[in-house]
Tab-separated table of C-alpha atoms in Angstrom:
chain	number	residue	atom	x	y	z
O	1	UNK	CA	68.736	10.241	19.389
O	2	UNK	CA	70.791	13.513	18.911
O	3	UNK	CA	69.086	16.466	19.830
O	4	UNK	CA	69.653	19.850	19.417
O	5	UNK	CA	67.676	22.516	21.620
O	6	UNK	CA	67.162	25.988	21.894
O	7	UNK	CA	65.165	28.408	24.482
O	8	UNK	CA	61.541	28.243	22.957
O	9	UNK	CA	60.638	32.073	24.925
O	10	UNK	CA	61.618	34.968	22.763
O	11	UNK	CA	64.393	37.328	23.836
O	12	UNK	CA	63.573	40.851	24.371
O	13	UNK	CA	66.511	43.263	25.060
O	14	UNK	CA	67.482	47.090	24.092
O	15	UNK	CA	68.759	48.669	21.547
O	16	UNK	CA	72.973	48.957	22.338
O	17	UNK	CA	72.711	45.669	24.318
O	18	UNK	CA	74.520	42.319	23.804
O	19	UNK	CA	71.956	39.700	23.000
O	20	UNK	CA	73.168	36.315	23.813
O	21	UNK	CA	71.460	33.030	22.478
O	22	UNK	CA	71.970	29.665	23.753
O	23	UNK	CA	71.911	25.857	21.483
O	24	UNK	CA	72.366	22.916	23.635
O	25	UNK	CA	72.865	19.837	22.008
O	26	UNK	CA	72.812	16.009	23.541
O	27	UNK	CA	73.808	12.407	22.321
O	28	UNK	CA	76.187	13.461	19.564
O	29	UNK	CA	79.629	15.330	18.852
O	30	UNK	CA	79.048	17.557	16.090
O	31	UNK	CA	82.158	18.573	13.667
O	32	UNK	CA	80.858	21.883	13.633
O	33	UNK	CA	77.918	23.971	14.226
O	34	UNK	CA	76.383	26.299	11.858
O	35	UNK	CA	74.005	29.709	12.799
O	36	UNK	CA	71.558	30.875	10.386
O	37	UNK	CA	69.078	34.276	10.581
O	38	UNK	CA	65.305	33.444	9.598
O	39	UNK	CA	62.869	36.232	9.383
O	40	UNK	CA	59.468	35.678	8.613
O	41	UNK	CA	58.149	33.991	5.582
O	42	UNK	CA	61.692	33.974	4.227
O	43	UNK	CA	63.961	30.744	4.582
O	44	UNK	CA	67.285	31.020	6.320
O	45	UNK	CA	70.251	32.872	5.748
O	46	UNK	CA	73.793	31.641	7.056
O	47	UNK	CA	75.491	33.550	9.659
O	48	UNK	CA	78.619	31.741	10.937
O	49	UNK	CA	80.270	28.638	10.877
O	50	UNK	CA	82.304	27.468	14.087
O	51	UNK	CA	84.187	24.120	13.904
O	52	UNK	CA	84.691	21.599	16.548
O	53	UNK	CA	88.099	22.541	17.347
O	54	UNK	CA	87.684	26.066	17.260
O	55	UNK	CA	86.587	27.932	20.593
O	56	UNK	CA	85.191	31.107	19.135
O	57	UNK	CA	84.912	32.764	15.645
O	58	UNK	CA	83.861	36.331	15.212
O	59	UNK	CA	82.234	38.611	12.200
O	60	UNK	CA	81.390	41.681	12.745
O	61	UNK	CA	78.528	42.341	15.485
O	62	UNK	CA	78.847	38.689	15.661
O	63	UNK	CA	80.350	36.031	18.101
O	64	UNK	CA	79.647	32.331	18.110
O	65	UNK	CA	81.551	30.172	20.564
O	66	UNK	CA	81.397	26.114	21.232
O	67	UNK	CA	81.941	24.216	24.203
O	68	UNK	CA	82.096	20.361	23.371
O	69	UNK	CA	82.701	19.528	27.416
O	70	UNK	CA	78.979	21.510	28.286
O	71	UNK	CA	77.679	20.627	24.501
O	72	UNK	CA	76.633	24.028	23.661
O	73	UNK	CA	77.134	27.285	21.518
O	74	UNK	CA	76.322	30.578	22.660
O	75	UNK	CA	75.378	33.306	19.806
O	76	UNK	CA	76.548	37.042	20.605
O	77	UNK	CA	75.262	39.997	19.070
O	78	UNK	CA	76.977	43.007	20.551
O	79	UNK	CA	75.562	46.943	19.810
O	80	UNK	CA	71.953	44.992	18.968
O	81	UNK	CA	70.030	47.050	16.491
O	82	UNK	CA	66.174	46.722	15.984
O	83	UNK	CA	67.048	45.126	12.540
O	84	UNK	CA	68.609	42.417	14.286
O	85	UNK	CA	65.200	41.461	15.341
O	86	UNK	CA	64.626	37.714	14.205
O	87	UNK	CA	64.524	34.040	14.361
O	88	UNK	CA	68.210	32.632	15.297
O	89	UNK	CA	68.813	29.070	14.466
O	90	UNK	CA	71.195	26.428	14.854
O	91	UNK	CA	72.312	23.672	13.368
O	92	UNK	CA	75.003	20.933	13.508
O	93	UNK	CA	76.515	18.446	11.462
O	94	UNK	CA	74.625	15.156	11.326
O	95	UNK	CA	76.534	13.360	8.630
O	96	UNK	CA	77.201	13.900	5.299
O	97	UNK	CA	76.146	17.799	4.509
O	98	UNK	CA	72.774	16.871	6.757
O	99	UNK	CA	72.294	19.814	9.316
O	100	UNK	CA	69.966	19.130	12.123
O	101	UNK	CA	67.930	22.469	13.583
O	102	UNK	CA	67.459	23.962	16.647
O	103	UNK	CA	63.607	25.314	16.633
O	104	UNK	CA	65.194	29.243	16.689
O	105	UNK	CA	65.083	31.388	19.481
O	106	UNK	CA	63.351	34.688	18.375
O	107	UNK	CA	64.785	38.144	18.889
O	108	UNK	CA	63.266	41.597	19.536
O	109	UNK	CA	65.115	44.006	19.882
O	110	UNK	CA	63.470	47.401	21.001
O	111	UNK	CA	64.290	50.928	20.400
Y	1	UNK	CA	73.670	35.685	-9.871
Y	2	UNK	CA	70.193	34.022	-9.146
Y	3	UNK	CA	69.587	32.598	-5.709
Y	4	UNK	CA	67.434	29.679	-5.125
Y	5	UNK	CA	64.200	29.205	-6.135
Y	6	UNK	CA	61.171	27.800	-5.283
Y	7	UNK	CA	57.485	27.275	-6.225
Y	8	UNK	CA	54.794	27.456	-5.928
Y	9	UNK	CA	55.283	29.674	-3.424
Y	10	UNK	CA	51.669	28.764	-2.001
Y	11	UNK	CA	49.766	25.845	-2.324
Y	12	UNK	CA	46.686	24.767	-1.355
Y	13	UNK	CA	45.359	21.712	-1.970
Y	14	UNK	CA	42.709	18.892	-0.866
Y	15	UNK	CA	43.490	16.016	1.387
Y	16	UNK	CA	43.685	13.048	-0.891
Y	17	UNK	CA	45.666	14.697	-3.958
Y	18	UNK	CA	49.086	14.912	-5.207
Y	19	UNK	CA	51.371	18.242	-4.996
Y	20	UNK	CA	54.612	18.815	-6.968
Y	21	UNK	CA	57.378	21.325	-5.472
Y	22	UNK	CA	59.943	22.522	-7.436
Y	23	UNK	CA	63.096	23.836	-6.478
Y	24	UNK	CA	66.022	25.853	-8.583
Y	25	UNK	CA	69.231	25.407	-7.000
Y	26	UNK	CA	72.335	28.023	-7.157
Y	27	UNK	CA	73.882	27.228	-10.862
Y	28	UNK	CA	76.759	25.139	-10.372
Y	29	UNK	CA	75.563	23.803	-7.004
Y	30	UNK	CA	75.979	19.770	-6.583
Y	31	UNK	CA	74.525	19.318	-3.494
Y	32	UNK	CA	70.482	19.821	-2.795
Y	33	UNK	CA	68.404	19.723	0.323
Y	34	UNK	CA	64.979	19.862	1.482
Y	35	UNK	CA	63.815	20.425	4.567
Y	36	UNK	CA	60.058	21.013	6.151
Y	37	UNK	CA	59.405	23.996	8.465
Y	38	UNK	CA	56.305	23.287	10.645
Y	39	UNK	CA	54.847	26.121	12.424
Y	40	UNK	CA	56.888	27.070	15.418
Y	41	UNK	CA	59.427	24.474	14.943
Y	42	UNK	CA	63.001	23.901	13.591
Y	43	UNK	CA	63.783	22.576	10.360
Y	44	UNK	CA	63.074	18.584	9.738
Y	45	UNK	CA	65.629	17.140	7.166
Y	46	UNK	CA	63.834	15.509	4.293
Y	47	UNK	CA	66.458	13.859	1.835
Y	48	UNK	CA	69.919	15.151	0.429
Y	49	UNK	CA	71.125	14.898	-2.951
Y	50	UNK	CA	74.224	14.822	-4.157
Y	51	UNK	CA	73.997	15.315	-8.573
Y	52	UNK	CA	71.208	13.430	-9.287
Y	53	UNK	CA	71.439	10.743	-6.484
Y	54	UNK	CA	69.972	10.651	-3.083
Y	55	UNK	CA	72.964	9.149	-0.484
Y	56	UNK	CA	70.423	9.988	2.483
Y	57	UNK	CA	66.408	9.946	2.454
Y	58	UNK	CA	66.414	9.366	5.677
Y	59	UNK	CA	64.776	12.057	6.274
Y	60	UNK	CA	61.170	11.450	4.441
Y	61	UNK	CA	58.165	10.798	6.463
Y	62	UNK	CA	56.492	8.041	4.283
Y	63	UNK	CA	56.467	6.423	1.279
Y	64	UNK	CA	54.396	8.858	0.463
Y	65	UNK	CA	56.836	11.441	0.289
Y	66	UNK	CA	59.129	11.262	-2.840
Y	67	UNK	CA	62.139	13.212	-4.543
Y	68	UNK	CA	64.047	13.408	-7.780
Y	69	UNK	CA	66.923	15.602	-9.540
Y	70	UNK	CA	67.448	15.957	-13.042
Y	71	UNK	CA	70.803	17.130	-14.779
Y	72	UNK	CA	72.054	18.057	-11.543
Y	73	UNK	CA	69.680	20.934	-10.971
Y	74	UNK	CA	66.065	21.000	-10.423
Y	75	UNK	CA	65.066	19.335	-8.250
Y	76	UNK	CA	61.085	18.262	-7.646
Y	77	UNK	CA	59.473	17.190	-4.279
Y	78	UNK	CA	56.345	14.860	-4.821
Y	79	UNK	CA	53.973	13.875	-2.046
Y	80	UNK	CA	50.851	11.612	-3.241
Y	81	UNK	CA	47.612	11.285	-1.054
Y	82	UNK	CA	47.967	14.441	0.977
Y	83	UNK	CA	46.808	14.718	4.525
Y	84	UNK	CA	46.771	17.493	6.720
Y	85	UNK	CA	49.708	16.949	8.995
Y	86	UNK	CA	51.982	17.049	5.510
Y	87	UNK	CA	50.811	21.147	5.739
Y	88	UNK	CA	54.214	22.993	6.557
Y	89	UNK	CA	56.653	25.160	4.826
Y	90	UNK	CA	59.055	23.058	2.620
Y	91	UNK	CA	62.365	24.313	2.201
Y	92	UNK	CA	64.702	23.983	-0.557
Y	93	UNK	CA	68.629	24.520	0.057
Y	94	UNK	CA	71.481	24.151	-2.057
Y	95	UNK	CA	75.571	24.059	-1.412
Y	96	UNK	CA	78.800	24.117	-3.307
Y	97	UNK	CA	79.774	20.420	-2.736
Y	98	UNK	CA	78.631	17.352	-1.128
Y	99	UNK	CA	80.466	14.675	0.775
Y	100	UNK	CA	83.903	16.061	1.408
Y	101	UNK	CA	82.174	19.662	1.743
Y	102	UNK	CA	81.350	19.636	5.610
Y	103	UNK	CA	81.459	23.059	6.203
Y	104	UNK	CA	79.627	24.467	2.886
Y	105	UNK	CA	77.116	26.867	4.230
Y	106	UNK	CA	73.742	26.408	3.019
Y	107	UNK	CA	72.073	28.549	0.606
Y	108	UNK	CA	67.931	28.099	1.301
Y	109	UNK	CA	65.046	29.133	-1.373
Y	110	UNK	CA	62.064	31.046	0.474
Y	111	UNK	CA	59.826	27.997	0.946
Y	112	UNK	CA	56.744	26.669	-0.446
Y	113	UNK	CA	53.798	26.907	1.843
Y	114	UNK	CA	51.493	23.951	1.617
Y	115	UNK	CA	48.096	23.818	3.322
Y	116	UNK	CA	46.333	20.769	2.521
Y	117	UNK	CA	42.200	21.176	3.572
């Protein structure tokens, strides 16, 4: 069944650093992936948008890229800021508008 | 303008009983999601609709579970008999288009937390 997996361990890292966050994904070949921001008790807020035949896309702080020969996305936040600190999730395509999640990968980022 | 809403924004309820979640999507918004947040985990798809029809409830757990759309807005999430492993966050999203609109980002409510006792 497709599966879509993230690291479970939160990510601790300092303020200025590049966090990077990793989504793995198995048994299917997703037309795009999609990264949301989650903080807690609020649902989740979209981020970027990276299409199959696109190797990276940038905004800002942000840069998502997507390998479809190793089946993953890596999710760059350069100059981190404490108020980066959250729940990063992915998601991918699974027909129709259906996204299927990653379980996050929570971020801390310290002063 | 408005973003989406959703409520109650806490429920709790007995094991046995019915709950009703509503959801407001983004005016002008055809497509409609929800989704179920357990604790510590990802985001389970529920059922998608598209107007007022559902093209995919794959998504729902059992018959139990149950969804409609009226007028091409609101949206209502029904589950009948409650038992405990149905308490999670449910999330409503909404997007711009539907089938033909791959790469609409999704717009999500702030959840309805359900705890059934």
């Amino acid at each position: 069944s497709q599966k879509i997996e993230q690291n479970s361990e939160a990510l601790n890292i300092q303020e200025g650093k590049t966090a990077t966050l990793t989504c793995n994904y198995t048994n299917y070949s997703p037309a795009y992936l999609q990264w949301y921001r989650q903080d807690p008790g609020r649902g989740p807020v979209f981020l970027l948008l990276i299409r199959e035949n696109e190797k990276e896309k940038r905004k800002e702080r942000l840069k998502v890229t997507f390998d479809t020969t190793l089946k993953q996305s890596l999710f760059h936040i350069t100059a981190s800021q404490p108020a980066d600190s959250a729940t990063y999730l992915c998601a991918f395509s699974g027909g129709y508008n259906k996204l299927i999640f990653g379980a996050g990968t929570r971020l801390a980022v310290h002063p | 303008g408005a973003g989406v809403s959703q409520s109650p924004s806490n429920k709790v309820t007995e094991k046995g009983k019915d709950v009703e979640l509503r959801c407001d999507p983004i005016s002008g918004h055809t497509a409609l999601y929800w989704y179920r947040q357990s604790l510590g985990q990802g985001l389970e798809f529920l059922i998608y609709f598209q107007g007022n029809s559902a093209p995919d409830k794959s998504g729902l757990p059992s018959d139990r579970f149950s969804a409609e759309r009226t007028g091409g807005s609101v949206s209502t999430l029904t589950i009948q008999r409650t038992q405990q492993e149905d308490s999670a966050v449910y999330l409503c999203a909404s997007s711009r288009t539907g089938t033909g609109g791959l790469y609409n980002e999704q717009f999500f409510g702030p959840g309805t937390r359900l705890t059934v006792l």
